Coordinates of N, CA and C and ligand atoms in Angstrom, one line a residue:
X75 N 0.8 -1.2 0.0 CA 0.0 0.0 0.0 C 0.9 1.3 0.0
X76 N 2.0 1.2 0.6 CA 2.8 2.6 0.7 C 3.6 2.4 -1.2
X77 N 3.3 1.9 -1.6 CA 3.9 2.3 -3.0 C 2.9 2.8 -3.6
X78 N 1.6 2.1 -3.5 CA 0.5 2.8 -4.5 C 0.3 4.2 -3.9
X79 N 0.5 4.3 -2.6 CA 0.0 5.5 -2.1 C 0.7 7.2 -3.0
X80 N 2.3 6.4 -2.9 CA 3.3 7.4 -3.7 C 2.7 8.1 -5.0
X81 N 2.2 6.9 -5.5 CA 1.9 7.0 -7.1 C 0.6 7.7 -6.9
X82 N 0.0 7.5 -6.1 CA -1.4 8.7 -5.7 C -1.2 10.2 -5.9
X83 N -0.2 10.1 -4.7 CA 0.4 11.5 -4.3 C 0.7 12.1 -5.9
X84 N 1.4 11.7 -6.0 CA 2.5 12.2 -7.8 C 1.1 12.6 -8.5
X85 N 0.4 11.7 -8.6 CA -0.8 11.8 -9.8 C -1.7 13.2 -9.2
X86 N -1.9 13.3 -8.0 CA -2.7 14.4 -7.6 C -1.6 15.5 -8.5
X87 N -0.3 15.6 -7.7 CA 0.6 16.8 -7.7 C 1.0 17.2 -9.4
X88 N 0.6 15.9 -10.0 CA 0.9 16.6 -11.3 C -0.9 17.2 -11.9
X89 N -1.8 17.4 -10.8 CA -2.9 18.3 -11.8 C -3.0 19.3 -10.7
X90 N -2.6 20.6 -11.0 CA -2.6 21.8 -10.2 C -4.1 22.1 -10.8
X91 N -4.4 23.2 -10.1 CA -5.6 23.9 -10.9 C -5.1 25.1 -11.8
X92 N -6.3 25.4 -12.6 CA -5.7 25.8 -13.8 C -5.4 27.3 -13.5
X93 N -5.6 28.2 -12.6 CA -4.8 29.4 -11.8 C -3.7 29.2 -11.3
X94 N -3.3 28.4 -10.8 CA -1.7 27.8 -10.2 C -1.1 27.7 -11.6
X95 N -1.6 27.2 -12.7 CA -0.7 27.1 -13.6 C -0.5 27.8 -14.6
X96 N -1.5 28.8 -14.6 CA -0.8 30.0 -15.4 C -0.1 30.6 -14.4
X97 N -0.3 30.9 -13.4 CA 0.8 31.6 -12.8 C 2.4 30.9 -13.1
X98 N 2.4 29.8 -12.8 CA 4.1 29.0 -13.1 C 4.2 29.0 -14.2
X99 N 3.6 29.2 -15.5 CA 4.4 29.3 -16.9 C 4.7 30.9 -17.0
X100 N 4.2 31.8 -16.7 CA 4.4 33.0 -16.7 C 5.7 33.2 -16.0
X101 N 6.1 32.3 -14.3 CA 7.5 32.4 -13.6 C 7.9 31.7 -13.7
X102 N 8.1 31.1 -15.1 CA 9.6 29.6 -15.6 C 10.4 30.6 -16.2
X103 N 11.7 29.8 -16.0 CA 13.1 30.8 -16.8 C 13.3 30.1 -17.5
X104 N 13.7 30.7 -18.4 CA 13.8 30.0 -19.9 C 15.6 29.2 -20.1
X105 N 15.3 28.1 -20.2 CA 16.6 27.4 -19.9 C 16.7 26.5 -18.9
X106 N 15.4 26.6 -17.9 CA 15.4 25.9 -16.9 C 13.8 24.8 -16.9
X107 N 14.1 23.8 -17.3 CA 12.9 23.3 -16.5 C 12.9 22.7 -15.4
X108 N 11.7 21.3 -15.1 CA 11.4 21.0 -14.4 C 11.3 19.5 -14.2
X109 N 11.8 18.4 -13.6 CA 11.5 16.9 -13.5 C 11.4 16.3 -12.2
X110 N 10.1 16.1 -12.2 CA 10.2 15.2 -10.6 C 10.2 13.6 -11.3
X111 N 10.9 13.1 -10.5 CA 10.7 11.6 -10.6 C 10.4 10.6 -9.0
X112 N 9.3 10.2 -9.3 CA 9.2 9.0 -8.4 C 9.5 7.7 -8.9
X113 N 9.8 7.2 -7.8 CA 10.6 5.4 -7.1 C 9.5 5.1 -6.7
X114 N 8.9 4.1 -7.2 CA 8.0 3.4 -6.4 C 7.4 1.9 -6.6
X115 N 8.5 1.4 -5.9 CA 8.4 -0.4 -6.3 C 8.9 -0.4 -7.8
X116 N 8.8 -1.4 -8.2 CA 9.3 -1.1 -10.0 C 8.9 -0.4 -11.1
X117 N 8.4 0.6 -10.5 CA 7.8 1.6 -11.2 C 8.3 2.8 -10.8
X118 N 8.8 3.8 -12.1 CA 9.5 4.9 -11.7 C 8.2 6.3 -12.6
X119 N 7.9 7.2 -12.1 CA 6.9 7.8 -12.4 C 8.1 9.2 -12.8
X120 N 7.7 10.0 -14.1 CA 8.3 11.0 -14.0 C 7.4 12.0 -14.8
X121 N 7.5 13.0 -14.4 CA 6.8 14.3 -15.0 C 7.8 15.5 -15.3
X122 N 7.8 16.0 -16.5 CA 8.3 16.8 -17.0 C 8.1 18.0 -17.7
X123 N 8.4 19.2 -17.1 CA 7.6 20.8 -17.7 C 9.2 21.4 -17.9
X124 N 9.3 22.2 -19.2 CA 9.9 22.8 -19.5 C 9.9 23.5 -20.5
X125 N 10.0 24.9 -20.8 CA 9.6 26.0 -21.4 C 9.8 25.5 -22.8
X126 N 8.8 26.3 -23.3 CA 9.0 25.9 -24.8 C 10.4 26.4 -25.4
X127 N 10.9 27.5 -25.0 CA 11.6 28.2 -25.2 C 13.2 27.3 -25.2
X128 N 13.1 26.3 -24.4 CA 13.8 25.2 -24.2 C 13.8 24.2 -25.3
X129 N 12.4 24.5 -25.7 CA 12.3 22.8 -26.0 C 12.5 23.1 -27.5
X130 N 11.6 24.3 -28.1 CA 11.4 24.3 -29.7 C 12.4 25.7 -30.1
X131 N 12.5 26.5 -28.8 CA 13.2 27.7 -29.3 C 12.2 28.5 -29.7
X132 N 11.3 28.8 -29.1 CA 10.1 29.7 -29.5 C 8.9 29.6 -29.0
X133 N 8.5 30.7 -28.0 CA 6.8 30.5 -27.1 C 5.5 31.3 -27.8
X134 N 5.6 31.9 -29.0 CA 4.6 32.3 -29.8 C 3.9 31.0 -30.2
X135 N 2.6 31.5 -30.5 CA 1.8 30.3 -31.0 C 2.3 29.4 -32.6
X136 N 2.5 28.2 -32.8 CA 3.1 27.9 -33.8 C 2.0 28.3 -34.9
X137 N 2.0 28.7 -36.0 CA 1.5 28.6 -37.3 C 2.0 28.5 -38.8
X138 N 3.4 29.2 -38.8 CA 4.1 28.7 -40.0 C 4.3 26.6 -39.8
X139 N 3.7 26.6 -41.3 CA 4.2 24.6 -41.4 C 5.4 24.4 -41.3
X140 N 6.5 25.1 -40.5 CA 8.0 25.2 -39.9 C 7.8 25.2 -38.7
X141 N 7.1 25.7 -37.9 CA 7.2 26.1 -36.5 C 6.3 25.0 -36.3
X142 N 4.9 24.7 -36.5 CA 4.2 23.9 -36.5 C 4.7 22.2 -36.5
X143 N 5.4 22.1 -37.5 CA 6.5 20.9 -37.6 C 7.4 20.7 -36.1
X144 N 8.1 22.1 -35.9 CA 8.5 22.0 -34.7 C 8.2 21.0 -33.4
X145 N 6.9 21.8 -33.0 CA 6.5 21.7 -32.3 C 5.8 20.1 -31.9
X146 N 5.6 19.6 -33.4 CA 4.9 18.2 -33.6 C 5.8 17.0 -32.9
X147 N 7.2 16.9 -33.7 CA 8.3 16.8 -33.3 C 9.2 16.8 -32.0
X148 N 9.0 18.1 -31.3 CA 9.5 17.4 -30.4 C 8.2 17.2 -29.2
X149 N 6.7 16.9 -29.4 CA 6.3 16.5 -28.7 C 6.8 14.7 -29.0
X150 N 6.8 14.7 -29.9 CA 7.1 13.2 -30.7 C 8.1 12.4 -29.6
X151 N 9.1 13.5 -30.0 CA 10.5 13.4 -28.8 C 10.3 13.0 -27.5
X152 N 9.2 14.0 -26.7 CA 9.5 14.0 -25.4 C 8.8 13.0 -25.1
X153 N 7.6 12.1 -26.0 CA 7.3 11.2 -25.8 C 8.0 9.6 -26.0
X154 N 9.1 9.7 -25.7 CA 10.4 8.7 -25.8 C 11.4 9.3 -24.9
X155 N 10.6 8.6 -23.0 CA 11.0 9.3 -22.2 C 12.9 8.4 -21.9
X156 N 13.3 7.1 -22.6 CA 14.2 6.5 -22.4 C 15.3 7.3 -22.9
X157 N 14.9 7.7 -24.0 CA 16.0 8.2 -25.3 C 16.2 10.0 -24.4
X158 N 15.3 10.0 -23.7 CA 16.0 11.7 -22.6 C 16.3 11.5 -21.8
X159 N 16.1 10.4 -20.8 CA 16.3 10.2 -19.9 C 17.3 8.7 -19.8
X160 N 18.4 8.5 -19.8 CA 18.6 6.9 -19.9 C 18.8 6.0 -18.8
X161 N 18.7 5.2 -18.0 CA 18.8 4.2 -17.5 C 19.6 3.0 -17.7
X162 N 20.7 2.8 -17.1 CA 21.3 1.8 -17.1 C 20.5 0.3 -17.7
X163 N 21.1 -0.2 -18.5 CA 20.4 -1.2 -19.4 C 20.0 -2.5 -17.9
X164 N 21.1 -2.6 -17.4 CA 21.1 -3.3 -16.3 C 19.8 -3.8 -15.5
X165 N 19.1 -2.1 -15.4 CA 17.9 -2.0 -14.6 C 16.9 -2.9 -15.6
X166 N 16.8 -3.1 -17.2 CA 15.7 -3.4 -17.4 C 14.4 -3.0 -17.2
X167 N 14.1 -1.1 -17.7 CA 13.7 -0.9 -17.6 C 12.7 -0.9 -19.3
X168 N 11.4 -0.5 -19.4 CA 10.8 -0.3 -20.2 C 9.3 0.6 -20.1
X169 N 9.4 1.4 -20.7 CA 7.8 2.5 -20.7 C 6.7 1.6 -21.2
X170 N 5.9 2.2 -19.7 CA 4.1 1.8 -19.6 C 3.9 2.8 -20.1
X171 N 4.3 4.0 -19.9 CA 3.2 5.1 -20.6 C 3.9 6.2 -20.7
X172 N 3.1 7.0 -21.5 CA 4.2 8.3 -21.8 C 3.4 9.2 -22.2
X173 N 2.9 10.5 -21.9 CA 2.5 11.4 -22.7 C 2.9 12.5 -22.8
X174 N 2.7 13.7 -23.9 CA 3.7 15.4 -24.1 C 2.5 15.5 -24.6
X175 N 2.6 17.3 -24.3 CA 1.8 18.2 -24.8 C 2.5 19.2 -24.7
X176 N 1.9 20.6 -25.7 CA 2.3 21.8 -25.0 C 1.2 22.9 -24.6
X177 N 1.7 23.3 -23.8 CA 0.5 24.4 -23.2 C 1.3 25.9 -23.0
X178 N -0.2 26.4 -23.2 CA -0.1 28.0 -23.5 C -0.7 28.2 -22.4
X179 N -0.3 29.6 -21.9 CA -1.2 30.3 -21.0 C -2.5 31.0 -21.0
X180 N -2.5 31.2 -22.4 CA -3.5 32.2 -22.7 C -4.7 31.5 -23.5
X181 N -4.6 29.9 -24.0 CA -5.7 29.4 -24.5 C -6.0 27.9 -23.1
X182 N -7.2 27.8 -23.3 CA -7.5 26.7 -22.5 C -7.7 25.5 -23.6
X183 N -7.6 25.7 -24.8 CA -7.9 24.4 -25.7 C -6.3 23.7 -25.8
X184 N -6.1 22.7 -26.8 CA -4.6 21.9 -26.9 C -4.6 23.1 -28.2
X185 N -3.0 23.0 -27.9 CA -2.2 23.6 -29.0 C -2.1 22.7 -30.1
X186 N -3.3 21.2 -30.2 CA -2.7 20.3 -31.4 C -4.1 20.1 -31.6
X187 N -5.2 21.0 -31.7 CA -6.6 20.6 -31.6 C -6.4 21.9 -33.2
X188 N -7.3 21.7 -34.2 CA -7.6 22.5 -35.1 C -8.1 23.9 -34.7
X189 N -7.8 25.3 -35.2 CA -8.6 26.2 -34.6 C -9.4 26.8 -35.9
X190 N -10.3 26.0 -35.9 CA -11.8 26.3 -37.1 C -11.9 27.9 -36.9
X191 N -11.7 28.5 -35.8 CA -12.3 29.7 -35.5 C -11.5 31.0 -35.3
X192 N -10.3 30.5 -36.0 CA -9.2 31.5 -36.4 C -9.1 32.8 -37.6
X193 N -9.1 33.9 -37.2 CA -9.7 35.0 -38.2 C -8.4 35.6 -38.9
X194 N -7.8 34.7 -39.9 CA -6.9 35.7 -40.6 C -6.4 36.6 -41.2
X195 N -8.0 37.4 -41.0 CA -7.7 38.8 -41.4 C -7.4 39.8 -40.6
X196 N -7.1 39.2 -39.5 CA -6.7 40.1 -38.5 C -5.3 39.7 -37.7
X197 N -4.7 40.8 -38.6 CA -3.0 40.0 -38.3 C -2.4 40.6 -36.9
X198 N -3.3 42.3 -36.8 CA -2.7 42.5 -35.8 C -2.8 42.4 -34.5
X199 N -4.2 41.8 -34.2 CA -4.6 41.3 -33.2 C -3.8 39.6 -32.9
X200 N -3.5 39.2 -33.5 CA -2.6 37.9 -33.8 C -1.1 38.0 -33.4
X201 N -0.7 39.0 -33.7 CA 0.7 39.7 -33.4 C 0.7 39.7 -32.2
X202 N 0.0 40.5 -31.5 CA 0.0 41.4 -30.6 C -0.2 39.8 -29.4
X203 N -1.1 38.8 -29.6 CA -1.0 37.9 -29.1 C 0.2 37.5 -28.7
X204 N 0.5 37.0 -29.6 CA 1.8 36.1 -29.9 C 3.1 36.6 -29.3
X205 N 3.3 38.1 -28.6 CA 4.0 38.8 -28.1 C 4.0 38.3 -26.2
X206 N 2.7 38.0 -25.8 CA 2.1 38.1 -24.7 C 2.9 36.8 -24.1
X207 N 2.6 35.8 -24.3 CA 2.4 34.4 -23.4 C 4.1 33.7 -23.5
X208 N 3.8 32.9 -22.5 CA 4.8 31.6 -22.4 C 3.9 30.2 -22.2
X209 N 5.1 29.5 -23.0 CA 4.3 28.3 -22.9 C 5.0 27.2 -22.4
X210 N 4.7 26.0 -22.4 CA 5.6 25.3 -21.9 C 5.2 23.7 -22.2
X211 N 6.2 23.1 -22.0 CA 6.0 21.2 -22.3 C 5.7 20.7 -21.4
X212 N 4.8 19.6 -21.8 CA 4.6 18.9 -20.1 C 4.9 17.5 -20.5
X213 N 5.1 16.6 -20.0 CA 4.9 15.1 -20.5 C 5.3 14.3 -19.1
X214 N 4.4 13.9 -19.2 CA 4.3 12.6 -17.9 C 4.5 11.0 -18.4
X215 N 5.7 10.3 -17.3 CA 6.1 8.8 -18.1 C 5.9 7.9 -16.8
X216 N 5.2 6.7 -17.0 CA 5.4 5.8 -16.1 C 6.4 4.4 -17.1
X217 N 7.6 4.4 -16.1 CA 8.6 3.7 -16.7 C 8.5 2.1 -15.5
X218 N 8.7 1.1 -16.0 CA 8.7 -0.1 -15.1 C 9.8 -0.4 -15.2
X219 N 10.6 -1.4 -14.2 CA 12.3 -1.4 -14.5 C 12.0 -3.0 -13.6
X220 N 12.6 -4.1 -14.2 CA 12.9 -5.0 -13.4 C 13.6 -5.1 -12.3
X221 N 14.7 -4.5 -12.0 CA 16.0 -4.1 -10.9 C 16.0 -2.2 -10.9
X222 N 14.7 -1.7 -10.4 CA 14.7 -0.3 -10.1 C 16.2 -0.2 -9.4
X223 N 16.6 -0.7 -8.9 CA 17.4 -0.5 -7.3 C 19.0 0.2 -8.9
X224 N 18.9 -0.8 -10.1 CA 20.2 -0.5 -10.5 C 19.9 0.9 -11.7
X225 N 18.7 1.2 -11.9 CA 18.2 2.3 -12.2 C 19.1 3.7 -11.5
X226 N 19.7 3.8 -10.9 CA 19.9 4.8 -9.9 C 21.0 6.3 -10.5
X227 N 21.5 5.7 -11.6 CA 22.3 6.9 -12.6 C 21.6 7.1 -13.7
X228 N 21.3 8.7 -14.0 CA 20.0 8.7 -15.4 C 21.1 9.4 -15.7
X229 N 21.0 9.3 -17.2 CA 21.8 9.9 -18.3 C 21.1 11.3 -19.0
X230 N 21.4 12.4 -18.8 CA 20.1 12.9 -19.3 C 20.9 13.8 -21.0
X231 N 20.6 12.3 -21.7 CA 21.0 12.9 -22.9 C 19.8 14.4 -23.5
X232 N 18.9 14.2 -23.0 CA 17.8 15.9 -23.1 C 18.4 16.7 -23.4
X233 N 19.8 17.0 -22.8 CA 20.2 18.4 -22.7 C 21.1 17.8 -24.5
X234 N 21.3 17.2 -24.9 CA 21.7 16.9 -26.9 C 20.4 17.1 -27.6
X235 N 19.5 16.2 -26.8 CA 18.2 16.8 -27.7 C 17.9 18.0 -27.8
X236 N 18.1 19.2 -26.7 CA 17.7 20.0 -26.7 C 18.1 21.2 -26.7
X237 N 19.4 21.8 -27.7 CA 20.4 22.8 -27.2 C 19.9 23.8 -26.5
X238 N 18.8 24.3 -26.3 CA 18.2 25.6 -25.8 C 18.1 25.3 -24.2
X239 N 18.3 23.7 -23.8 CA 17.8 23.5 -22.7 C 19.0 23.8 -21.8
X240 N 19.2 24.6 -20.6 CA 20.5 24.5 -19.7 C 20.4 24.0 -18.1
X241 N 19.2 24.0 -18.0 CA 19.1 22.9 -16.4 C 17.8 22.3 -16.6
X242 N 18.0 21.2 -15.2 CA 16.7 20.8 -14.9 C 16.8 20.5 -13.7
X243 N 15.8 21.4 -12.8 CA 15.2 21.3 -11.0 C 14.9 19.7 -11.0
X244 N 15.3 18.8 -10.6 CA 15.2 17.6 -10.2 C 14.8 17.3 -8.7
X245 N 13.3 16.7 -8.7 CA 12.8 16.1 -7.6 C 12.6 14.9 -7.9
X246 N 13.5 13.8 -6.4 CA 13.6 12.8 -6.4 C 12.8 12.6 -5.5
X247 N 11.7 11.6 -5.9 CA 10.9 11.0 -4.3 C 10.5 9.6 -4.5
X248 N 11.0 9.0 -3.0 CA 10.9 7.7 -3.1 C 10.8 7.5 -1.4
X249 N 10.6 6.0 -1.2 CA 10.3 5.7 0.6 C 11.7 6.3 1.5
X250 N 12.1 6.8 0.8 CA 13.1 7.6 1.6 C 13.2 9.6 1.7
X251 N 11.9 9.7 0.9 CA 11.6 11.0 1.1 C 11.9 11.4 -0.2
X252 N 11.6 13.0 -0.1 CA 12.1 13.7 -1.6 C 13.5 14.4 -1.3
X253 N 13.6 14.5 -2.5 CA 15.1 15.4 -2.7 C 15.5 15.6 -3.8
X254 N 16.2 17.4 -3.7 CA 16.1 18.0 -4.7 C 17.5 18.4 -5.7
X255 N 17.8 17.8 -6.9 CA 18.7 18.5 -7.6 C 18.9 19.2 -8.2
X256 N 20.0 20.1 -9.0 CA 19.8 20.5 -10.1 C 21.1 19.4 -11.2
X257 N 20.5 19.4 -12.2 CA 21.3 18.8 -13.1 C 21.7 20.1 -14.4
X258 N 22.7 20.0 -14.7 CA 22.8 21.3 -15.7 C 23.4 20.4 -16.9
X259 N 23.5 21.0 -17.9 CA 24.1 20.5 -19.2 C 25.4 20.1 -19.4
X260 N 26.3 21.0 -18.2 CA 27.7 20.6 -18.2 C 28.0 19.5 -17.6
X261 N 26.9 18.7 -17.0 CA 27.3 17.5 -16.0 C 26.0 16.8 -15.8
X262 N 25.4 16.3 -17.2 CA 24.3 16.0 -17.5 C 24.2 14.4 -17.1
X263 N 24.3 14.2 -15.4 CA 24.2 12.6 -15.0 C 23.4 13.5 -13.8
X264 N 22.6 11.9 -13.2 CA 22.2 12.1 -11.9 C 22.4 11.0 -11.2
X265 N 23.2 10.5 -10.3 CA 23.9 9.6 -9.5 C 22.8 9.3 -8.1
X266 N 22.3 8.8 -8.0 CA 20.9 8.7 -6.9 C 21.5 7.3 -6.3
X267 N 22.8 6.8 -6.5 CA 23.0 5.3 -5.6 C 23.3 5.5 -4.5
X268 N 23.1 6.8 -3.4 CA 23.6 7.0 -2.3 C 21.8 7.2 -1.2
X269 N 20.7 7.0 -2.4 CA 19.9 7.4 -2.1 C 19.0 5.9 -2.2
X270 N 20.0 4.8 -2.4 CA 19.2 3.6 -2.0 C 19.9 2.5 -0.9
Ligands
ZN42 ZN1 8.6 31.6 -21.4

């Protein structure tokens, strides 16, 4: 029961309400995101927010079929949480699930939903949008690992995927509590074998 309970917890903490969360994409620094991961039994849960500005190199709304492409892509990406994150083969780990999006501040629909109701003749009101907001990536993975225990160094090739990206706030939580890192680009490992 104390492992399901973890995975409870995580799952509440990853839906804020939706005032809490425009506030935090409005106060993310660009360069920096965000990754909690939970430990829990052989199951390692992770959630990940980090600025668009990180991810695609641009927080205006996509609509050139270039920017658009962008943004398709690297949701594509962050949904192949192995290939950003790596795990020692050892552990035998494998993704249950994985999802990306990106989110805007300023619309409440998905940024990958058609907008039927978009007025092209009005470029300046569009502009003027497009100046306003930040946005940001989310993608949530539940990873299973045969030998979690040898899981314990993550590779975080992200920062090759991502040149724009320069840190990530890392929250570790597992039956031994949370705890918090930063991982930066220049020394893109996280060593967590002291933490089992
Ligand atoms: Zn921003």
């Amino acid at each position: 029961m104390k492992n399901l309970s973890l995975v409870a917890l995580f799952a509440l903490a990853a839906n804020p309400v939706s005032a809490e969360e425009t506030r935090q994409l409005g106060a993310h620094e660009h360069g920096v995101g965000q990754l909690d991961i939970a430990f829990d039994g052989t199951q390692i849960a992770m959630e990940l927010r980090a600025p668009g500005a990180d991810i695609v190199g641009f927080e205006y709304e996509a609509q050139s079929v270039d920017d658009r492409a962008k943004v398709d892509a690297a949701v594509a990406t962050l949904a192949r949480p192995l290939d950003l994150f790596s795990l020692p083969s050892a552990a035998g780990c494998s993704v249950v699930q994985a999802s990306a999006s990106l989110e805007s501040e300023e619309e409440h629909e998905s940024h990958g939903d058609a907008h039927a109701h978009e007025d092209h003749g009005d470029e300046d009101h569009a502009d003027h949008a497009h100046e306003a907001g930040h946005t940001e990536f989310h993608a949530e993975y539940l990873v299973n690992c045969a030998d979690p225990a040898a899981a314990s160094v993550i590779s975080f090739a992200y920062f090759d995927t991502f040149p724009n990206a320069l840190e990530l706030e890392v929250q570790v939580i597992s039956d031994k509590g949370a705890t918090a890192f930063e991982v930066e680009r220049d020394a893109p490992t996280l060593d967590l074998r002291g933490m089992f």
